[in-house]
Amino acid sequence: MFRLDPRLEESSRLLLALTLCEARLQDDARYPWIVLAPRRAGLREIEDLDPAAQTVLMGEIVAAGRAVRAVGAAIGFSVEKLNVGALGNIVSQLHVHVVGRRAGDAAWPGPVWGVGAAEPYGEGLLAGALDAARRALGGGAE
Amino acid sequence: MFRLDPRLEESSRLLLALTLCEARLQDDARYPWIVLAPRRAGLREIEDLDPAAQTVLMGEIVAAGRAVRAVGAAIGFSVEKLNVGALGNIVSQLHVHVVGRRAGDAAWPGPVWGVGAAEPYGEGLLAGALDAARRALGGGAE
């Protein structure tokens, strides 16, 4: 049975259940940032998915990129580059980060992972970010 | 016309031309590390590829993961986790990193990008690493 690692759960908010993945917004106002976790138990690597599911994952990564741009627009962060990463060195459960970046952001031009501490949105900004992401992912507002 | 960014070219050695990507071995003995660059001009993001090409890219990422394990075996680096990343903050031409990681490696548990300086293989070790990667990618030895 699929169970999201509690460390991923704590740092993010649920957006939508997509065909393959649970999509979550990282609660970090430094960057528009979505995490995708395939809703299957026991996955560590992309190769653990069958090829059809790998294709679905790729489509959901691209969709998450659009949603990251929408979150960026909602919070005044103009996305210049997407960063996509599946690392799992700390939380080994398969998950893919899709992060919006711009010159001068908190980690630019390095990767975001492991840099500084998350800056939670706060309730006012969070609602707009979640709404923008859900609309972009095709789920409408909550 | 496709032209690999000179910064990618300098830091790596050609392995093979796959269906979509040029596969290259990063000349850095700290980790088994393959870079995939789609052989099309003007790409910056995964979304710039049509869906069929996105699927091919995903398959080549998975194949590169197998090749990274093979390189690891050839150089005595037992891969515990794959890291996959498409960043492009410095070199914006679309390219995907597939890196083998193990606990205690030079950047563990953080990402490899921007950490320290590459440690070139040297000719003896490089030949074995290239050969292992090419065989795993289906190209045989040179």
Short mmCIF file of N, CA and C in Angstrom, two decimals, chain A:
data_model
loop_
_atom_site.label_atom_id
_atom_site.label_comp_id
_atom_site.label_asym_id
_atom_site.label_seq_id
_atom_site.Cartn_x
_atom_site.Cartn_y
_atom_site.Cartn_z
N MET A 1 0.85 -1.20 0.00
CA MET A 1 0.00 0.00 0.00
C MET A 1 0.88 1.24 0.00
N PHE A 2 0.50 2.20 -0.84
CA PHE A 2 1.26 3.46 -0.91
C PHE A 2 1.10 4.25 0.38
N ARG A 3 2.22 4.72 0.87
CA ARG A 3 2.21 5.59 2.06
C ARG A 3 3.34 6.57 1.84
N LEU A 4 3.00 7.85 1.79
CA LEU A 4 4.02 8.88 1.57
C LEU A 4 4.93 8.96 2.78
N ASP A 5 6.21 9.06 2.52
CA ASP A 5 7.17 9.22 3.62
C ASP A 5 6.80 10.46 4.44
N PRO A 6 6.76 10.32 5.77
CA PRO A 6 6.33 11.45 6.62
C PRO A 6 7.18 12.70 6.43
N ARG A 7 8.45 12.54 6.03
CA ARG A 7 9.30 13.73 5.83
C ARG A 7 8.85 14.53 4.61
N LEU A 8 8.37 13.82 3.57
CA LEU A 8 7.82 14.53 2.41
C LEU A 8 6.49 15.18 2.78
N GLU A 9 5.71 14.46 3.58
CA GLU A 9 4.38 14.96 3.96
C GLU A 9 4.49 16.25 4.77
N GLU A 10 5.42 16.27 5.70
CA GLU A 10 5.53 17.41 6.61
C GLU A 10 5.96 18.69 5.91
N SER A 11 6.78 18.55 4.89
CA SER A 11 7.36 19.75 4.26
C SER A 11 6.51 20.29 3.12
N SER A 12 5.36 19.68 2.86
CA SER A 12 4.59 20.04 1.67
C SER A 12 3.10 19.90 1.92
N ARG A 13 2.30 20.43 0.99
CA ARG A 13 0.84 20.35 1.09
C ARG A 13 0.28 19.63 -0.11
N LEU A 14 -0.72 18.80 0.10
CA LEU A 14 -1.32 18.03 -0.98
C LEU A 14 -1.96 18.96 -2.01
N LEU A 15 -1.67 18.70 -3.29
CA LEU A 15 -2.34 19.40 -4.37
C LEU A 15 -3.44 18.52 -4.95
N LEU A 16 -3.03 17.42 -5.55
CA LEU A 16 -3.96 16.55 -6.27
C LEU A 16 -3.36 15.15 -6.39
N ALA A 17 -4.23 14.17 -6.54
CA ALA A 17 -3.79 12.85 -6.98
C ALA A 17 -3.89 12.82 -8.50
N LEU A 18 -2.75 12.75 -9.16
CA LEU A 18 -2.73 12.63 -10.62
C LEU A 18 -2.85 11.15 -10.98
N THR A 19 -2.76 10.84 -12.27
CA THR A 19 -2.92 9.44 -12.70
C THR A 19 -1.93 8.53 -11.98
N LEU A 20 -0.68 8.95 -11.93
CA LEU A 20 0.34 8.13 -11.27
C LEU A 20 0.73 8.69 -9.91
N CYS A 21 0.95 9.98 -9.86
CA CYS A 21 1.61 10.59 -8.70
C CYS A 21 0.66 11.36 -7.80
N GLU A 22 1.06 11.44 -6.56
CA GLU A 22 0.51 12.46 -5.68
C GLU A 22 1.35 13.71 -5.92
N ALA A 23 0.67 14.82 -6.24
CA ALA A 23 1.37 16.10 -6.47
C ALA A 23 1.22 16.94 -5.22
N ARG A 24 2.34 17.50 -4.77
CA ARG A 24 2.33 18.30 -3.54
C ARG A 24 3.10 19.59 -3.77
N LEU A 25 2.65 20.65 -3.12
CA LEU A 25 3.37 21.92 -3.16
C LEU A 25 4.31 21.98 -1.97
N GLN A 26 5.59 22.18 -2.26
CA GLN A 26 6.55 22.35 -1.16
C GLN A 26 6.20 23.65 -0.43
N ASP A 27 6.12 23.59 0.87
CA ASP A 27 5.74 24.78 1.64
C ASP A 27 6.98 25.62 1.90
N ASP A 28 7.44 26.25 0.81
CA ASP A 28 8.68 27.01 0.84
C ASP A 28 8.54 28.15 -0.17
N ALA A 29 8.30 29.34 0.35
CA ALA A 29 8.00 30.48 -0.51
C ALA A 29 9.24 31.01 -1.24
N ARG A 30 10.40 30.40 -1.00
CA ARG A 30 11.61 30.85 -1.70
C ARG A 30 11.56 30.54 -3.19
N TYR A 31 10.86 29.44 -3.53
CA TYR A 31 10.74 29.02 -4.93
C TYR A 31 9.38 28.36 -5.14
N PRO A 32 8.77 28.51 -6.33
CA PRO A 32 7.62 27.66 -6.65
C PRO A 32 8.13 26.24 -6.89
N TRP A 33 7.58 25.26 -6.16
CA TRP A 33 8.25 23.96 -6.06
C TRP A 33 7.20 22.88 -5.83
N ILE A 34 7.11 21.97 -6.77
CA ILE A 34 6.17 20.85 -6.68
C ILE A 34 6.93 19.54 -6.56
N VAL A 35 6.43 18.66 -5.72
CA VAL A 35 6.99 17.32 -5.56
C VAL A 35 5.97 16.31 -6.04
N LEU A 36 6.44 15.38 -6.86
CA LEU A 36 5.60 14.29 -7.38
C LEU A 36 6.06 12.97 -6.78
N ALA A 37 5.14 12.24 -6.19
CA ALA A 37 5.47 10.92 -5.64
C ALA A 37 4.53 9.89 -6.23
N PRO A 38 5.04 8.95 -7.02
CA PRO A 38 4.16 7.90 -7.57
C PRO A 38 3.44 7.16 -6.44
N ARG A 39 2.16 6.95 -6.63
CA ARG A 39 1.32 6.36 -5.56
C ARG A 39 1.37 4.84 -5.62
N ARG A 40 2.59 4.32 -5.54
CA ARG A 40 2.79 2.88 -5.50
C ARG A 40 3.80 2.58 -4.41
N ALA A 41 3.65 1.45 -3.76
CA ALA A 41 4.53 1.10 -2.64
C ALA A 41 5.87 0.58 -3.14
N GLY A 42 6.90 0.84 -2.37
CA GLY A 42 8.18 0.16 -2.56
C GLY A 42 9.05 0.69 -3.68
N LEU A 43 8.76 1.87 -4.19
CA LEU A 43 9.58 2.42 -5.29
C LEU A 43 10.75 3.23 -4.75
N ARG A 44 11.92 3.05 -5.38
CA ARG A 44 13.09 3.85 -5.04
C ARG A 44 13.65 4.59 -6.25
N GLU A 45 13.60 3.92 -7.39
CA GLU A 45 14.21 4.46 -8.60
C GLU A 45 13.16 4.54 -9.71
N ILE A 46 13.42 5.39 -10.69
CA ILE A 46 12.51 5.47 -11.84
C ILE A 46 12.42 4.11 -12.53
N GLU A 47 13.53 3.38 -12.57
CA GLU A 47 13.57 2.07 -13.23
C GLU A 47 12.66 1.05 -12.53
N ASP A 48 12.21 1.35 -11.32
CA ASP A 48 11.28 0.44 -10.63
C ASP A 48 9.87 0.54 -11.20
N LEU A 49 9.61 1.56 -11.97
CA LEU A 49 8.32 1.68 -12.68
C LEU A 49 8.40 0.94 -14.01
N ASP A 50 7.30 0.34 -14.45
CA ASP A 50 7.29 -0.25 -15.79
C ASP A 50 7.32 0.88 -16.82
N PRO A 51 7.71 0.59 -18.06
CA PRO A 51 7.87 1.65 -19.07
C PRO A 51 6.62 2.51 -19.27
N ALA A 52 5.43 1.90 -19.22
CA ALA A 52 4.21 2.71 -19.40
C ALA A 52 4.09 3.74 -18.27
N ALA A 53 4.38 3.32 -17.07
CA ALA A 53 4.30 4.25 -15.94
C ALA A 53 5.41 5.29 -16.01
N GLN A 54 6.56 4.91 -16.54
CA GLN A 54 7.63 5.91 -16.73
C GLN A 54 7.17 7.02 -17.66
N THR A 55 6.43 6.64 -18.70
CA THR A 55 5.91 7.64 -19.64
C THR A 55 4.89 8.55 -18.97
N VAL A 56 4.04 7.95 -18.13
CA VAL A 56 3.07 8.77 -17.39
C VAL A 56 3.81 9.73 -16.46
N LEU A 57 4.84 9.23 -15.81
CA LEU A 57 5.63 10.09 -14.92
C LEU A 57 6.21 11.28 -15.68
N MET A 58 6.75 11.00 -16.87
CA MET A 58 7.32 12.10 -17.65
C MET A 58 6.26 13.14 -17.97
N GLY A 59 5.07 12.71 -18.34
CA GLY A 59 3.99 13.64 -18.63
C GLY A 59 3.61 14.46 -17.40
N GLU A 60 3.65 13.83 -16.24
CA GLU A 60 3.28 14.54 -15.01
C GLU A 60 4.40 15.51 -14.60
N ILE A 61 5.63 15.20 -14.93
CA ILE A 61 6.74 16.15 -14.70
C ILE A 61 6.53 17.41 -15.55
N VAL A 62 6.18 17.21 -16.81
CA VAL A 62 5.95 18.36 -17.69
C VAL A 62 4.75 19.17 -17.20
N ALA A 63 3.68 18.49 -16.78
CA ALA A 63 2.50 19.19 -16.25
C ALA A 63 2.87 19.95 -14.97
N ALA A 64 3.71 19.35 -14.13
CA ALA A 64 4.13 20.03 -12.90
C ALA A 64 4.94 21.27 -13.24
N GLY A 65 5.69 21.23 -14.32
CA GLY A 65 6.43 22.42 -14.74
C GLY A 65 5.48 23.58 -15.07
N ARG A 66 4.39 23.26 -15.78
CA ARG A 66 3.39 24.31 -16.06
C ARG A 66 2.80 24.84 -14.75
N ALA A 67 2.54 23.94 -13.81
CA ALA A 67 1.95 24.36 -12.55
C ALA A 67 2.93 25.20 -11.73
N VAL A 68 4.20 24.87 -11.82
CA VAL A 68 5.23 25.66 -11.13
C VAL A 68 5.25 27.09 -11.69
N ARG A 69 5.11 27.22 -13.01
CA ARG A 69 5.05 28.57 -13.59
C ARG A 69 3.81 29.31 -13.09
N ALA A 70 2.71 28.59 -12.95
CA ALA A 70 1.46 29.22 -12.48
C ALA A 70 1.61 29.66 -11.02
N VAL A 71 2.24 28.85 -10.21
CA VAL A 71 2.50 29.24 -8.82
C VAL A 71 3.41 30.46 -8.80
N GLY A 72 4.43 30.42 -9.63
CA GLY A 72 5.33 31.56 -9.71
C GLY A 72 4.57 32.84 -10.03
N ALA A 73 3.66 32.78 -11.00
CA ALA A 73 2.88 33.96 -11.37
C ALA A 73 2.04 34.44 -10.19
N ALA A 74 1.53 33.47 -9.41
CA ALA A 74 0.66 33.84 -8.28
C ALA A 74 1.43 34.50 -7.15
N ILE A 75 2.71 34.18 -7.02
CA ILE A 75 3.48 34.71 -5.88
C ILE A 75 4.51 35.75 -6.33
N GLY A 76 4.46 36.13 -7.60
CA GLY A 76 5.38 37.17 -8.06
C GLY A 76 6.80 36.70 -8.29
N PHE A 77 6.93 35.43 -8.67
CA PHE A 77 8.24 34.83 -8.93
C PHE A 77 8.25 34.43 -10.40
N SER A 78 8.97 35.16 -11.23
CA SER A 78 8.98 34.89 -12.66
C SER A 78 9.97 33.77 -12.97
N VAL A 79 9.46 32.61 -13.32
CA VAL A 79 10.31 31.43 -13.53
C VAL A 79 11.10 31.57 -14.82
N GLU A 80 12.42 31.50 -14.69
CA GLU A 80 13.30 31.59 -15.86
C GLU A 80 13.78 30.21 -16.31
N LYS A 81 13.82 29.28 -15.36
CA LYS A 81 14.36 27.93 -15.67
C LYS A 81 13.69 26.95 -14.74
N LEU A 82 13.35 25.78 -15.27
CA LEU A 82 12.86 24.69 -14.42
C LEU A 82 14.03 23.81 -14.02
N ASN A 83 14.00 23.35 -12.79
CA ASN A 83 14.94 22.33 -12.34
C ASN A 83 14.14 21.09 -11.99
N VAL A 84 14.53 19.97 -12.56
CA VAL A 84 13.86 18.69 -12.29
C VAL A 84 14.88 17.76 -11.66
N GLY A 85 14.53 17.17 -10.55
CA GLY A 85 15.48 16.28 -9.90
C GLY A 85 14.81 15.13 -9.17
N ALA A 86 15.36 13.93 -9.35
CA ALA A 86 14.98 12.76 -8.56
C ALA A 86 16.25 12.31 -7.87
N LEU A 87 16.36 12.61 -6.58
CA LEU A 87 17.60 12.31 -5.86
C LEU A 87 17.36 11.15 -4.90
N GLY A 88 16.74 11.43 -3.75
CA GLY A 88 16.42 10.33 -2.84
C GLY A 88 17.57 9.89 -1.97
N ASN A 89 18.56 10.74 -1.80
CA ASN A 89 19.69 10.36 -0.94
C ASN A 89 19.29 10.36 0.53
N ILE A 90 18.33 11.18 0.88
CA ILE A 90 17.88 11.26 2.28
C ILE A 90 16.55 10.52 2.44
N VAL A 91 15.58 10.83 1.61
CA VAL A 91 14.29 10.12 1.60
C VAL A 91 14.30 9.25 0.35
N SER A 92 14.46 7.93 0.55
CA SER A 92 14.70 7.06 -0.61
C SER A 92 13.42 6.76 -1.40
N GLN A 93 12.25 6.98 -0.83
CA GLN A 93 11.01 6.76 -1.59
C GLN A 93 11.03 7.61 -2.86
N LEU A 94 10.71 7.00 -4.00
CA LEU A 94 10.80 7.72 -5.27
C LEU A 94 9.94 8.98 -5.26
N HIS A 95 10.57 10.10 -5.54
CA HIS A 95 9.84 11.36 -5.67
C HIS A 95 10.65 12.26 -6.58
N VAL A 96 9.96 13.13 -7.30
CA VAL A 96 10.60 14.00 -8.28
C VAL A 96 10.28 15.45 -7.92
N HIS A 97 11.32 16.25 -7.86
CA HIS A 97 11.16 17.68 -7.59
C HIS A 97 11.08 18.43 -8.91
N VAL A 98 10.16 19.38 -8.99
CA VAL A 98 10.08 20.29 -10.13
C VAL A 98 10.06 21.69 -9.53
N VAL A 99 11.12 22.44 -9.77
CA VAL A 99 11.35 23.69 -9.05
C VAL A 99 11.54 24.82 -10.05
N GLY A 100 10.89 25.93 -9.80
CA GLY A 100 11.08 27.12 -10.62
C GLY A 100 12.25 27.93 -10.09
N ARG A 101 13.09 28.38 -11.01
CA ARG A 101 14.28 29.12 -10.62
C ARG A 101 14.36 30.45 -11.37
N ARG A 102 15.04 31.39 -10.78
CA ARG A 102 15.36 32.64 -11.47
C ARG A 102 16.70 33.14 -10.96
N ALA A 103 17.38 33.92 -11.79
CA ALA A 103 18.67 34.48 -11.41
C ALA A 103 18.51 35.25 -10.11
N GLY A 104 19.40 34.99 -9.16
CA GLY A 104 19.37 35.71 -7.89
C GLY A 104 18.50 35.08 -6.83
N ASP A 105 17.84 33.94 -7.14
CA ASP A 105 17.03 33.31 -6.09
C ASP A 105 17.95 32.75 -4.99
N ALA A 106 17.35 32.20 -3.95
CA ALA A 106 18.10 31.89 -2.72
C ALA A 106 19.25 30.89 -2.92
N ALA A 107 19.25 30.14 -3.99
CA ALA A 107 20.32 29.15 -4.21
C ALA A 107 21.01 29.34 -5.56
N TRP A 108 20.60 30.31 -6.33
CA TRP A 108 21.09 30.50 -7.70
C TRP A 108 22.60 30.66 -7.74
N PRO A 109 23.33 30.06 -8.72
CA PRO A 109 22.84 29.12 -9.73
C PRO A 109 22.96 27.66 -9.29
N GLY A 110 23.19 27.43 -8.03
CA GLY A 110 23.32 26.05 -7.54
C GLY A 110 21.97 25.38 -7.42
N PRO A 111 21.98 24.07 -7.08
CA PRO A 111 20.73 23.37 -6.84
C PRO A 111 20.08 23.84 -5.53
N VAL A 112 18.78 23.62 -5.38
CA VAL A 112 18.07 24.08 -4.19
C VAL A 112 18.20 23.11 -3.01
N TRP A 113 18.51 21.85 -3.31
CA TRP A 113 18.42 20.82 -2.27
C TRP A 113 19.52 20.99 -1.23
N GLY A 114 19.08 21.05 0.03
CA GLY A 114 20.03 21.16 1.12
C GLY A 114 20.52 22.57 1.39
N VAL A 115 19.95 23.56 0.69
CA VAL A 115 20.40 24.95 0.85
C VAL A 115 19.44 25.69 1.78
N GLY A 116 19.96 26.16 2.90
CA GLY A 116 19.17 26.99 3.81
C GLY A 116 17.95 26.27 4.34
N ALA A 117 17.05 27.03 4.93
CA ALA A 117 15.85 26.47 5.53
C ALA A 117 14.63 26.95 4.75
N ALA A 118 13.62 26.09 4.68
CA ALA A 118 12.37 26.46 4.03
C ALA A 118 11.77 27.69 4.69
N GLU A 119 11.13 28.52 3.87
CA GLU A 119 10.40 29.67 4.41
C GLU A 119 8.92 29.45 4.12
N PRO A 120 8.18 28.94 5.10
CA PRO A 120 6.77 28.61 4.85
C PRO A 120 5.99 29.82 4.33
N TYR A 121 4.98 29.54 3.49
CA TYR A 121 4.22 30.60 2.85
C TYR A 121 3.46 31.47 3.84
N GLY A 122 2.93 30.88 4.88
CA GLY A 122 1.94 31.58 5.69
C GLY A 122 0.58 31.45 5.01
N GLU A 123 -0.47 31.52 5.80
CA GLU A 123 -1.79 31.12 5.29
C GLU A 123 -2.26 31.97 4.10
N GLY A 124 -2.04 33.27 4.13
CA GLY A 124 -2.56 34.11 3.05
C GLY A 124 -1.98 33.74 1.70
N LEU A 125 -0.67 33.70 1.61
CA LEU A 125 0.01 33.39 0.36
C LEU A 125 -0.18 31.92 -0.05
N LEU A 126 -0.26 31.04 0.94
CA LEU A 126 -0.37 29.61 0.64
C LEU A 126 -1.63 29.29 -0.15
N ALA A 127 -2.74 29.90 0.24
CA ALA A 127 -4.01 29.60 -0.44
C ALA A 127 -3.93 29.94 -1.93
N GLY A 128 -3.33 31.08 -2.24
CA GLY A 128 -3.21 31.47 -3.65
C GLY A 128 -2.28 30.55 -4.42
N ALA A 129 -1.21 30.13 -3.78
CA ALA A 129 -0.26 29.23 -4.44
C ALA A 129 -0.90 27.86 -4.70
N LEU A 130 -1.60 27.34 -3.71
CA LEU A 130 -2.26 26.04 -3.88
C LEU A 130 -3.31 26.12 -4.98
N ASP A 131 -4.07 27.18 -4.98
CA ASP A 131 -5.13 27.35 -5.98
C ASP A 131 -4.53 27.42 -7.39
N ALA A 132 -3.50 28.19 -7.55
CA ALA A 132 -2.86 28.32 -8.87
C ALA A 132 -2.33 26.98 -9.35
N ALA A 133 -1.70 26.24 -8.44
CA ALA A 133 -1.14 24.95 -8.82
C ALA A 133 -2.23 23.97 -9.21
N ARG A 134 -3.31 23.94 -8.42
CA ARG A 134 -4.40 22.98 -8.71
C ARG A 134 -5.06 23.30 -10.03
N ARG A 135 -5.29 24.57 -10.31
CA ARG A 135 -5.91 24.95 -11.58
C ARG A 135 -5.01 24.52 -12.74
N ALA A 136 -3.73 24.75 -12.60
CA ALA A 136 -2.80 24.41 -13.69
C ALA A 136 -2.72 22.90 -13.91
N LEU A 137 -2.91 22.15 -12.83
CA LEU A 137 -2.84 20.69 -12.93
C LEU A 137 -4.18 20.10 -13.38
N GLY A 138 -5.16 20.97 -13.58
CA GLY A 138 -6.43 20.49 -14.09
C GLY A 138 -7.43 20.12 -13.03
N GLY A 139 -7.11 20.45 -11.80
CA GLY A 139 -8.01 20.05 -10.72
C GLY A 139 -8.95 21.15 -10.27
N GLY A 140 -8.84 22.35 -10.85
CA GLY A 140 -9.67 23.47 -10.40
C GLY A 140 -9.31 23.90 -9.00
N ALA A 141 -10.03 24.84 -8.48
CA ALA A 141 -9.79 25.30 -7.10
C ALA A 141 -10.39 24.28 -6.14
N GLU A 142 -9.96 24.33 -4.90
CA GLU A 142 -10.45 23.35 -3.92
C GLU A 142 -11.89 23.67 -3.53
#
